[in-house]
Structure formats: C-alpha cells, structure tokens
C-alpha cells in the first residue's frame, strides 16, 4: 500500500451533495435526546418552518419536513396531489429528471415526456406547445428539475410558468430544487411554483436525512381529492400535528435543529449574498475549465449551473479515471458522470459551504490529476484563470490600487 496517510477529512469534498458542513451545523445536529412532545420541540420546529419558507421565496407556502431525502420529496409532491392515471408533463434532460419521471410511472401516472439531449435546459417553448395542445386540460401537473445536477444545467422556471399562464392551463407546477434551493435564486411565489422539493444535504449544508417540501395553497387544496396511496408522507397528518407543535411520528430532532441553524446562517449572510457567492465561485470554475480547453456538459454558458460544473473530457478518455485518481491519490472527491454521460463527464460540486479559497484547492487538484493521467494540461492554467477572475471582480473597496 502506498497510501501517504492523508486523512480524507483534511480535504473539502467537491461533489454536488452532500456538501461540506460548517462546524456550527455539525454542532447543531449533535443533540442529546429530547422529548419531542415537550415544549422544546415546537420552539425549534416553528421558527424553522418559517425560515425555510423564506428560503423558498414564499410567503404563503406550507413547509413539511420528513425524515427522508430529496427522492422522498418527489414522492410527497406527486402522491399528495395526483391520482392514478393522471397525466403529467415532464422533460428529461439528465439523470435526476429521468428518475422523477420513472417514479411517476411506477406510481401509475401517465407521463407526457419531452426529451432533449443531456446538457440542454428544459425547452419552455416545447412545454408551451404541449400545454396549448392539451385543450381538455388532461395534464394535471408539470414537473421541472430546476437544476439538473447530472449535467450542471439550470432551467428557466419562470419561462415554464409563463407557458402555463399563456395558455391559461391550470396544471400544478412542481419543481425539483434539490440542488438549487438555498444556493441559487429560487422564487416559489414569484414563479408560481406549487410544490417545491429539496433535501437537507445540498444548499442547507447538513447531513442527508430530511426531505424539505413546500406546498402552495393551490397544491394544498388538491390533497383531499388526490388518490395516490400514501401514509408516511401524507401531508395531512403533518398539517394536523404542526400547529400544536406535534409530529405524527418521531421527528429527526437533530437534523431539524440543524436546519434551523442553517437557515439562520443563510439569512444572516443574506440570500442575495449567498446566491452571488455561488455565482461568483461558479464563474471562476467555468473560467478554469475554459483555460483547460475542456467543454462544459451544459450546451451553452447561459444555462450553466452555479452549484455544479459538469465537464466533458476528450472523446475516448474515460472521465471516471479523473474521479478515481483524485480519490485514491489526493483524497479529494469529485462527482462522477451519471447515466448517459457516465465516463464522459466529471463534475465539480461547488455549493453550500464553499469559498473561492476552497474552490482553488479543487481546481488545483483536478489539474494535478489530469496531468498525472497524461492529459494536455498546463499546471496552474485553470487556477490562474479563476484567480484572475476573482481578483478582478472583488468589490471596489477591496481592490488594491495598481
Ligand atoms: C441530489 C438530487 C436529488 C436526489 O436527492 P436525494 O436526497 O439523493 O434523494 C434529486 N434531484 C436533484 C436535482 C438532486 O441534485
């Protein structure tokens, strides 16, 4: 064994979730056993629900927290609002949108699927056509993955809302914001999102374990008529229990306390500042990738995600080798390509607890790995491009006079 004994925990991770965890959040989830039927629990739960609603960009949504992950959030969204045989409109443009569509089929929903090559955003104009063609309003819900984590592509949810409005179509708009919420602008009310889904281990910087779901009043009004089977994640049970500070089952108290602290941190930084930080870091990473001469998986720069950058490698080169060598030799985790782009893409996650300084270490590591593997990389080229961008775009007051 030639291990250099570099403990992996010395390095940040560069996967698009779970993200690095701030020390304050690690402490916040580490709690002694508490009676969740005591008054101490609503003192944690109620402010948390209120702050999550703020992070979702809503004043009217009701927020539900389940022990689970984002995937359970998808299931909560569809099963509380739809019935067997209902038609939904969805677009597959990556692994996560594909999986949500698959879940719908397994629940007996009929999926009208728009397919685009992975790397493209959801084509709002094709959604508009499908909605316009649906004169009888058979489509009950439109499903959209805001940020396709597999390809590093952001879609325009406001444009999908506009497509619904232009045709006066009453379908619900359900949005997977798992890798965007709390890191990229998300406006549940502004975009007329009816169900917003996320989890604890991405923008909230916590361990995996919470599905976080927001329902608009319009979505809530459908819960009684929705006939898809559900018990554990029937939001009616949560709704009934929340006002009195109760939970229909044992809540993961440490995680909920962590979510409270995470929201406090995000709101203290200021959501606009959080979004600007992610954008700035992402832009530096994209400059580095350009300096490497490698293309983004995203079909165009305007749709590139601010939380994860998916990078295509040269034709015939197995991108998994980059991820494997980074892990084995440098103890750094990058994201592997998934599904249709497996072996052709590697991903740098840069969301949650992330700074320019941390990102530089990831870029520098990627360069060492690619040089090790014989790729035509000049050490420091990407790092320098990111440094240059970050120095030049510092706020005026922090820039040095030449
Ligand atoms: C991570 C992720 C999911 C899945 O969430 P889990 O918490 O792993 O169940 C769903 N959608 C997107 C866009 C994601 O990034």
Tab-separated table of C-alpha atoms and ligand atoms in Angstrom:
chain	number	residue	atom	x	y	z
A	1	UNK	CA	0.000	0.000	0.000
A	2	UNK	CA	1.416	3.342	-0.972
A	3	UNK	CA	-1.012	5.452	0.984
A	4	UNK	CA	0.521	8.727	2.086
A	5	UNK	CA	-1.723	8.733	5.128
A	6	UNK	CA	-3.540	11.891	4.242
A	7	UNK	CA	-6.775	11.539	6.114
A	8	UNK	CA	-9.591	12.237	3.711
A	9	UNK	CA	-11.284	14.563	6.166
A	10	UNK	CA	-8.489	17.090	5.728
A	11	UNK	CA	-9.895	17.946	2.335
A	12	UNK	CA	-13.163	19.506	1.308
A	13	UNK	CA	-15.420	17.486	-0.973
A	14	UNK	CA	-16.309	18.703	-4.460
A	15	UNK	CA	-19.382	16.584	-5.016
A	16	UNK	CA	-22.729	18.248	-5.615
A	17	UNK	CA	-24.142	16.951	-2.346
A	18	UNK	CA	-23.723	16.017	0.317
A	19	UNK	CA	-21.819	19.238	0.695
A	20	UNK	CA	-19.150	20.328	3.121
A	21	UNK	CA	-20.563	21.099	6.534
A	22	UNK	CA	-19.847	24.223	8.551
A	23	UNK	CA	-18.680	23.405	12.076
A	24	UNK	CA	-21.687	25.259	13.509
A	25	UNK	CA	-24.046	22.891	11.702
A	26	UNK	CA	-22.173	19.793	12.805
A	27	UNK	CA	-22.632	21.006	16.344
A	28	UNK	CA	-26.263	21.923	15.790
A	29	UNK	CA	-27.214	18.405	14.672
A	30	UNK	CA	-25.392	16.842	17.623
A	31	UNK	CA	-28.047	16.948	20.307
A	32	UNK	CA	-28.888	14.985	23.408
A	33	UNK	CA	-32.130	13.040	23.373
A	34	UNK	CA	-35.081	15.334	23.846
A	35	UNK	CA	-38.746	14.605	24.322
A	36	UNK	CA	-40.335	15.694	21.067
A	37	UNK	CA	-43.639	16.021	22.867
A	38	UNK	CA	-42.209	18.656	25.192
A	39	UNK	CA	-42.479	22.399	24.625
A	40	UNK	CA	-38.846	22.443	23.499
A	41	UNK	CA	-39.712	20.871	20.151
A	42	UNK	CA	-42.101	23.482	18.725
A	43	UNK	CA	-39.563	26.098	19.796
A	44	UNK	CA	-37.245	24.525	17.240
A	45	UNK	CA	-39.826	23.440	14.629
A	46	UNK	CA	-41.908	26.564	14.211
A	47	UNK	CA	-39.126	29.095	13.527
A	48	UNK	CA	-37.519	26.537	11.212
A	49	UNK	CA	-40.656	26.149	9.077
A	50	UNK	CA	-40.956	29.918	8.874
A	51	UNK	CA	-37.340	30.405	7.795
A	52	UNK	CA	-37.446	27.572	5.248
A	53	UNK	CA	-40.451	29.307	3.686
A	54	UNK	CA	-38.326	32.436	3.352
A	55	UNK	CA	-35.514	30.459	1.737
A	56	UNK	CA	-38.050	29.022	-0.740
A	57	UNK	CA	-39.034	32.556	-1.650
A	58	UNK	CA	-42.588	32.225	-0.422
A	59	UNK	CA	-44.949	33.930	1.959
A	60	UNK	CA	-47.831	31.553	1.564
A	61	UNK	CA	-46.384	28.048	1.172
A	62	UNK	CA	-46.703	25.441	3.896
A	63	UNK	CA	-43.466	23.626	4.567
A	64	UNK	CA	-43.198	19.954	5.560
A	65	UNK	CA	-40.111	18.177	6.867
A	66	UNK	CA	-39.879	14.407	6.555
A	67	UNK	CA	-37.156	12.059	7.654
A	68	UNK	CA	-36.003	11.088	4.175
A	69	UNK	CA	-34.167	12.656	1.253
A	70	UNK	CA	-34.985	14.611	-1.869
A	71	UNK	CA	-36.339	11.476	-3.509
A	72	UNK	CA	-38.978	11.201	-0.794
A	73	UNK	CA	-39.734	14.852	-1.524
A	74	UNK	CA	-40.622	13.928	-5.129
A	75	UNK	CA	-42.905	11.190	-3.849
A	76	UNK	CA	-44.523	13.539	-1.344
A	77	UNK	CA	-45.157	16.056	-4.123
A	78	UNK	CA	-46.877	13.718	-6.561
A	79	UNK	CA	-48.719	11.419	-4.171
A	80	UNK	CA	-50.391	14.235	-2.227
A	81	UNK	CA	-51.745	15.974	-5.300
A	82	UNK	CA	-52.382	13.369	-8.025
A	83	UNK	CA	-54.426	10.231	-8.664
A	84	UNK	CA	-53.658	7.012	-10.558
A	85	UNK	CA	-53.875	7.566	-14.325
A	86	UNK	CA	-53.350	11.315	-14.052
A	87	UNK	CA	-51.234	12.815	-16.788
A	88	UNK	CA	-48.116	14.832	-16.046
A	89	UNK	CA	-45.853	16.738	-18.412
A	90	UNK	CA	-42.132	16.451	-17.774
A	91	UNK	CA	-38.821	16.888	-19.519
A	92	UNK	CA	-35.881	14.521	-19.294
A	93	UNK	CA	-32.583	16.352	-19.607
A	94	UNK	CA	-30.475	14.392	-17.138
A	95	UNK	CA	-30.371	11.675	-14.511
A	96	UNK	CA	-32.497	13.374	-11.878
A	97	UNK	CA	-35.293	14.421	-14.185
A	98	UNK	CA	-35.224	10.850	-15.582
A	99	UNK	CA	-35.597	9.370	-12.116
A	100	UNK	CA	-38.522	11.591	-11.186
A	101	UNK	CA	-40.270	10.590	-14.415
A	102	UNK	CA	-39.588	6.936	-13.629
A	103	UNK	CA	-41.101	7.418	-10.180
A	104	UNK	CA	-44.250	8.885	-11.732
A	105	UNK	CA	-44.654	5.839	-13.994
A	106	UNK	CA	-44.134	3.485	-11.087
A	107	UNK	CA	-46.967	5.319	-9.330
A	108	UNK	CA	-49.288	4.690	-12.268
A	109	UNK	CA	-49.188	8.210	-13.644
A	110	UNK	CA	-49.155	8.805	-17.362
A	111	UNK	CA	-46.109	10.827	-18.321
A	112	UNK	CA	-46.044	13.012	-21.404
A	113	UNK	CA	-42.319	13.250	-21.828
A	114	UNK	CA	-40.258	15.849	-23.623
A	115	UNK	CA	-36.761	14.603	-24.307
A	116	UNK	CA	-33.769	16.746	-25.075
A	117	UNK	CA	-30.106	15.793	-25.266
A	118	UNK	CA	-28.477	15.777	-21.847
A	119	UNK	CA	-26.756	19.135	-21.404
A	120	UNK	CA	-29.709	21.148	-22.626
A	121	UNK	CA	-32.176	23.056	-20.485
A	122	UNK	CA	-35.894	22.349	-20.363
A	123	UNK	CA	-37.324	23.832	-23.591
A	124	UNK	CA	-40.087	26.065	-22.265
A	125	UNK	CA	-41.394	26.587	-25.793
A	126	UNK	CA	-41.973	22.864	-26.237
A	127	UNK	CA	-43.728	22.772	-22.886
A	128	UNK	CA	-45.870	25.674	-24.086
A	129	UNK	CA	-46.781	23.711	-27.237
A	130	UNK	CA	-47.722	20.638	-25.233
A	131	UNK	CA	-49.851	22.722	-22.891
A	132	UNK	CA	-51.549	24.544	-25.757
A	133	UNK	CA	-52.343	21.225	-27.422
A	134	UNK	CA	-53.931	19.950	-24.202
A	135	UNK	CA	-57.245	21.772	-24.625
A	136	UNK	CA	-59.085	19.413	-22.332
A	137	UNK	CA	-56.608	20.049	-19.519
A	138	UNK	CA	-55.770	16.386	-19.057
A	139	UNK	CA	-52.323	17.375	-17.837
A	140	UNK	CA	-52.594	17.739	-14.083
A	141	UNK	CA	-49.027	18.707	-13.295
A	142	UNK	CA	-45.879	19.973	-14.950
A	143	UNK	CA	-42.668	18.613	-13.429
A	144	UNK	CA	-39.434	20.550	-13.753
A	145	UNK	CA	-35.960	19.954	-12.408
A	146	UNK	CA	-34.640	23.444	-11.794
A	147	UNK	CA	-31.000	22.440	-11.658
A	148	UNK	CA	-30.069	19.159	-13.363
A	149	UNK	CA	-27.228	18.033	-11.127
A	150	UNK	CA	-26.064	15.351	-13.559
A	151	UNK	CA	-25.294	17.827	-16.333
A	152	UNK	CA	-24.824	21.105	-14.474
A	153	UNK	CA	-27.718	22.768	-16.257
A	154	UNK	CA	-30.162	25.334	-14.907
A	155	UNK	CA	-33.598	25.656	-16.425
A	156	UNK	CA	-35.792	28.727	-16.531
A	157	UNK	CA	-38.723	28.051	-14.230
A	158	UNK	CA	-40.221	31.492	-14.814
A	159	UNK	CA	-40.454	30.651	-18.526
A	160	UNK	CA	-42.337	27.436	-17.726
A	161	UNK	CA	-44.707	29.428	-15.510
A	162	UNK	CA	-45.186	31.843	-18.416
A	163	UNK	CA	-46.013	28.897	-20.693
A	164	UNK	CA	-48.693	27.757	-18.248
A	165	UNK	CA	-50.095	31.263	-17.900
A	166	UNK	CA	-50.065	31.980	-21.638
A	167	UNK	CA	-52.353	29.035	-22.252
A	168	UNK	CA	-54.383	29.569	-19.081
A	169	UNK	CA	-53.511	26.000	-18.156
A	170	UNK	CA	-54.442	25.035	-14.595
A	171	UNK	CA	-51.829	22.275	-14.114
A	172	UNK	CA	-49.716	22.366	-10.991
A	173	UNK	CA	-46.082	23.347	-11.368
A	174	UNK	CA	-43.839	21.041	-9.317
A	175	UNK	CA	-40.179	21.890	-9.121
A	176	UNK	CA	-37.224	19.821	-8.017
A	177	UNK	CA	-34.988	22.411	-6.410
A	178	UNK	CA	-32.819	19.864	-4.629
A	179	UNK	CA	-29.523	21.251	-5.903
A	180	UNK	CA	-30.614	24.871	-6.340
A	181	UNK	CA	-32.667	25.885	-3.324
A	182	UNK	CA	-30.581	27.835	-0.792
A	183	UNK	CA	-27.753	28.254	-3.344
A	184	UNK	CA	-29.318	29.770	-6.455
A	185	UNK	CA	-32.193	32.242	-6.818
A	186	UNK	CA	-35.461	30.381	-6.264
A	187	UNK	CA	-38.766	32.222	-6.179
A	188	UNK	CA	-41.577	29.926	-5.214
A	189	UNK	CA	-44.202	32.681	-5.178
A	190	UNK	CA	-42.672	34.758	-7.978
A	191	UNK	CA	-42.569	31.778	-10.339
A	192	UNK	CA	-45.897	30.355	-9.191
A	193	UNK	CA	-44.361	27.094	-8.055
A	194	UNK	CA	-46.986	24.847	-6.468
A	195	UNK	CA	-44.703	22.244	-4.951
A	196	UNK	CA	-41.011	22.841	-4.265
A	197	UNK	CA	-38.782	19.939	-3.273
A	198	UNK	CA	-35.365	19.832	-1.685
A	199	UNK	CA	-33.302	17.928	0.857
A	200	UNK	CA	-31.016	18.751	3.753
A	201	UNK	CA	-27.656	17.758	2.248
A	202	UNK	CA	-27.275	20.275	-0.542
A	203	UNK	CA	-27.803	24.014	-0.131
A	204	UNK	CA	-28.635	23.590	3.549
A	205	UNK	CA	-25.178	22.093	4.171
A	206	UNK	CA	-26.466	19.384	6.528
A	207	UNK	CA	-26.143	15.612	6.546
A	208	UNK	CA	-28.644	13.765	4.357
A	209	UNK	CA	-31.829	12.852	6.175
A	210	UNK	CA	-34.520	15.470	5.611
A	211	UNK	CA	-36.895	15.871	2.706
A	212	UNK	CA	-37.970	19.513	2.648
A	213	UNK	CA	-41.168	20.209	0.728
A	214	UNK	CA	-43.197	23.388	0.243
A	215	UNK	CA	-46.829	23.316	-0.922
A	216	UNK	CA	-48.665	26.328	-2.321
A	217	UNK	CA	-52.286	26.970	-1.273
A	218	UNK	CA	-53.353	25.702	-4.722
A	219	UNK	CA	-51.498	22.410	-4.217
A	220	UNK	CA	-52.857	22.073	-0.683
A	221	UNK	CA	-56.391	22.411	-1.990
A	222	UNK	CA	-55.918	19.212	-4.023
A	223	UNK	CA	-54.763	16.994	-1.180
A	224	UNK	CA	-58.227	15.683	-0.298
A	225	UNK	CA	-59.042	14.590	-3.835
A	226	UNK	CA	-55.616	13.084	-4.614
A	227	UNK	CA	-55.956	9.305	-4.583
A	228	UNK	CA	-52.406	8.052	-4.947
A	229	UNK	CA	-51.702	5.830	-1.955
A	230	UNK	CA	-49.674	7.383	0.821
A	231	UNK	CA	-49.360	7.077	4.560
A	232	UNK	CA	-45.983	8.096	5.982
A	233	UNK	CA	-45.712	11.092	3.698
A	234	UNK	CA	-49.358	12.094	3.737
A	235	UNK	CA	-49.031	15.788	4.444
A	236	UNK	CA	-52.450	15.844	6.067
A	237	UNK	CA	-51.006	14.138	9.109
A	238	UNK	CA	-48.183	16.679	9.297
A	239	UNK	CA	-50.584	19.562	8.784
A	240	UNK	CA	-52.788	18.341	11.577
A	241	UNK	CA	-49.928	17.999	14.019
A	242	UNK	CA	-47.771	21.061	13.288
A	243	UNK	CA	-49.897	23.815	14.878
A	244	UNK	CA	-49.735	22.184	18.289
A	245	UNK	CA	-46.025	21.606	17.806
A	246	UNK	CA	-46.532	17.897	17.375
A	247	UNK	CA	-45.330	15.410	14.788
A	248	UNK	CA	-47.231	12.382	13.554
A	249	UNK	CA	-44.142	10.267	14.258
A	250	UNK	CA	-40.743	10.660	15.833
A	251	UNK	CA	-39.002	13.645	14.246
A	252	UNK	CA	-35.258	13.658	13.466
A	253	UNK	CA	-34.708	16.362	16.009
A	254	UNK	CA	-31.006	16.928	15.489
A	255	UNK	CA	-31.490	17.473	11.760
A	256	UNK	CA	-34.385	19.839	12.318
A	257	UNK	CA	-32.278	21.777	14.794
A	258	UNK	CA	-29.513	21.791	12.191
A	259	UNK	CA	-31.942	23.126	9.614
A	260	UNK	CA	-32.894	25.911	11.990
A	261	UNK	CA	-29.256	26.906	12.377
A	262	UNK	CA	-28.627	26.536	8.623
A	263	UNK	CA	-31.496	28.917	7.857
A	264	UNK	CA	-30.206	31.384	10.435
A	265	UNK	CA	-26.773	31.284	8.788
A	266	UNK	CA	-28.181	31.692	5.276
A	267	UNK	CA	-30.447	34.558	6.279
A	268	UNK	CA	-27.658	36.235	8.198
A	269	UNK	CA	-25.384	36.082	5.151
A	270	UNK	CA	-28.385	37.325	3.179
A	271	UNK	CA	-29.930	35.147	0.482
A	272	UNK	CA	-28.848	37.533	-2.271
A	273	UNK	CA	-25.286	37.336	-0.977
A	274	UNK	CA	-25.479	33.539	-0.832
A	275	UNK	CA	-26.626	33.453	-4.455
A	276	UNK	CA	-23.966	35.975	-5.517
A	277	UNK	CA	-21.260	33.926	-3.773
A	278	UNK	CA	-22.322	30.780	-5.605
A	279	UNK	CA	-22.434	32.606	-8.910
A	280	UNK	CA	-19.006	34.127	-8.386
A	281	UNK	CA	-17.415	30.811	-7.442
A	282	UNK	CA	-19.118	29.024	-10.344
A	283	UNK	CA	-17.965	31.647	-12.806
A	284	UNK	CA	-14.360	31.229	-11.635
A	285	UNK	CA	-14.636	27.458	-12.006
A	286	UNK	CA	-16.025	27.890	-15.525
A	287	UNK	CA	-13.101	30.153	-16.434
A	288	UNK	CA	-10.736	27.457	-15.200
A	289	UNK	CA	-12.465	24.822	-17.305
A	290	UNK	CA	-12.220	27.064	-20.347
A	291	UNK	CA	-8.498	27.509	-19.689
A	292	UNK	CA	-8.164	23.713	-19.616
A	293	UNK	CA	-9.661	23.649	-23.084
A	294	UNK	CA	-12.455	21.350	-21.989
A	295	UNK	CA	-16.108	21.879	-22.888
A	296	UNK	CA	-18.912	22.096	-20.379
A	297	UNK	CA	-21.597	19.455	-20.486
A	298	UNK	CA	-24.024	22.404	-20.458
A	299	UNK	CA	-24.937	23.205	-24.047
A	300	UNK	CA	-24.351	26.929	-23.540
A	301	UNK	CA	-22.779	29.085	-20.820
A	302	UNK	CA	-26.044	30.929	-20.013
A	303	UNK	CA	-27.638	27.742	-18.726
A	304	UNK	CA	-24.624	26.580	-16.704
A	305	UNK	CA	-25.424	25.818	-13.089
A	306	UNK	CA	-23.990	27.850	-10.223
A	307	UNK	CA	-23.825	24.835	-7.915
A	308	UNK	CA	-22.160	22.152	-10.014
A	309	UNK	CA	-19.992	22.206	-13.113
A	310	UNK	CA	-20.084	19.134	-15.339
A	311	UNK	CA	-17.048	18.920	-17.583
A	312	UNK	CA	-16.733	16.837	-20.711
A	313	UNK	CA	-13.458	15.070	-21.296
A	314	UNK	CA	-11.855	14.393	-24.650
A	315	UNK	CA	-13.510	11.776	-26.843
A	316	UNK	CA	-12.299	8.329	-25.886
A	317	UNK	CA	-10.950	9.358	-22.485
A	318	UNK	CA	-12.759	7.773	-19.540
A	319	UNK	CA	-13.711	10.657	-17.228
A	320	UNK	CA	-14.106	8.208	-14.351
A	321	UNK	CA	-10.327	7.909	-14.250
A	322	UNK	CA	-10.141	11.519	-13.071
A	323	UNK	CA	-12.594	10.914	-10.275
A	324	UNK	CA	-10.891	7.657	-9.267
A	325	UNK	CA	-7.364	9.061	-9.213
A	326	UNK	CA	-8.402	12.190	-7.310
A	327	UNK	CA	-9.965	9.982	-4.649
A	328	UNK	CA	-7.156	7.432	-4.428
A	329	UNK	CA	-4.129	9.658	-4.620
A	330	UNK	CA	-5.199	13.068	-3.375
A	331	UNK	CA	-8.159	12.101	-1.214
A	332	UNK	CA	-10.401	14.562	-2.972
A	333	UNK	CA	-13.930	13.706	-4.090
A	334	UNK	CA	-15.266	14.909	-7.420
A	335	UNK	CA	-18.582	13.821	-8.902
A	336	UNK	CA	-18.636	11.060	-11.495
A	337	UNK	CA	-20.723	11.258	-14.641
A	338	UNK	CA	-24.142	9.624	-14.297
A	339	UNK	CA	-26.361	7.725	-16.690
A	340	UNK	CA	-25.991	8.722	-20.328
A	341	UNK	CA	-22.871	10.793	-19.635
A	342	UNK	CA	-21.139	8.235	-17.408
A	343	UNK	CA	-17.457	8.100	-18.326
A	344	UNK	CA	-17.752	11.194	-20.473
A	345	UNK	CA	-18.178	13.793	-17.777
A	346	UNK	CA	-16.779	14.580	-14.363
A	347	UNK	CA	-18.323	17.090	-12.025
A	348	UNK	CA	-17.043	19.699	-9.632
A	349	UNK	CA	-19.602	20.481	-6.960
A	350	UNK	CA	-19.328	23.987	-5.542
A	351	UNK	CA	-22.372	24.541	-3.410
A	352	UNK	CA	-23.131	25.008	0.230
A	353	UNK	CA	-20.098	25.675	2.387
A	354	UNK	CA	-17.808	26.842	-0.401
A	355	UNK	CA	-15.426	29.741	-0.857
A	356	UNK	CA	-13.025	30.870	-3.560
A	357	UNK	CA	-10.143	29.525	-1.485
A	358	UNK	CA	-11.709	26.091	-1.185
A	359	UNK	CA	-12.564	26.058	-4.877
A	360	UNK	CA	-8.936	26.851	-5.742
A	361	UNK	CA	-7.822	23.683	-3.988
A	362	UNK	CA	-10.293	21.661	-6.022
A	363	UNK	CA	-9.196	23.224	-9.302
A	364	UNK	CA	-5.529	22.709	-8.447
A	365	UNK	CA	-6.193	19.067	-7.568
A	366	UNK	CA	-8.076	18.470	-10.810
A	367	UNK	CA	-5.076	19.861	-12.680
A	368	UNK	CA	-2.648	17.530	-10.905
A	369	UNK	CA	-4.890	14.573	-11.651
A	370	UNK	CA	-5.279	15.433	-15.321
A	371	UNK	CA	-1.521	15.980	-15.669
A	372	UNK	CA	-0.912	12.629	-13.924
A	373	UNK	CA	-3.177	10.968	-16.467
A	374	UNK	CA	-1.267	12.476	-19.375
A	375	UNK	CA	-3.907	14.955	-20.456
A	376	UNK	CA	-2.605	18.103	-22.155
A	377	UNK	CA	-2.964	20.382	-19.148
A	378	UNK	CA	-0.615	23.174	-18.109
A	379	UNK	CA	-0.422	23.117	-14.338
A	380	UNK	CA	-1.845	26.314	-12.939
A	381	UNK	CA	-3.667	27.391	-16.092
A	382	UNK	CA	-7.156	26.895	-14.705
A	383	UNK	CA	-6.179	28.069	-11.253
A	384	UNK	CA	-4.757	31.270	-12.728
A	385	UNK	CA	-7.907	31.919	-14.759
A	386	UNK	CA	-10.040	31.582	-11.638
A	387	UNK	CA	-7.654	33.704	-9.545
A	388	UNK	CA	-7.674	36.378	-12.180
A	389	UNK	CA	-11.460	36.446	-12.353
A	390	UNK	CA	-11.904	36.500	-8.583
A	391	UNK	CA	-9.321	39.265	-8.082
A	392	UNK	CA	-10.752	41.423	-10.824
A	393	UNK	CA	-14.305	41.090	-9.588
A	394	UNK	CA	-13.640	41.927	-5.965
A	395	UNK	CA	-15.845	44.728	-4.671
A	396	UNK	CA	-14.277	48.134	-5.420
A	397	UNK	CA	-13.397	48.794	-1.789
A	398	UNK	CA	-11.325	45.629	-1.542
A	399	UNK	CA	-9.328	46.111	-4.715
A	400	UNK	CA	-5.781	47.389	-4.472
A	401	UNK	CA	-4.778	50.427	-6.491
A	402	UNK	CA	-2.256	49.446	-9.122
B	1	LIG	C1	-29.496	15.093	-5.112
B	1	LIG	C2	-30.657	15.309	-6.007
B	1	LIG	C3	-31.834	14.562	-5.895
B	1	LIG	C4	-31.969	13.353	-5.042
B	1	LIG	O1	-31.946	13.664	-3.739
B	1	LIG	P1	-31.632	12.544	-2.643
B	1	LIG	O2	-31.555	13.425	-1.461
B	1	LIG	O3	-30.355	11.903	-3.009
B	1	LIG	O4	-32.779	11.630	-2.608
B	1	LIG	C5	-32.899	14.898	-6.698
B	1	LIG	N1	-32.822	15.886	-7.583
B	1	LIG	C6	-31.702	16.612	-7.736
B	1	LIG	C7	-31.676	17.694	-8.759
B	1	LIG	C8	-30.588	16.338	-6.958
B	1	LIG	O5	-29.472	17.062	-7.116
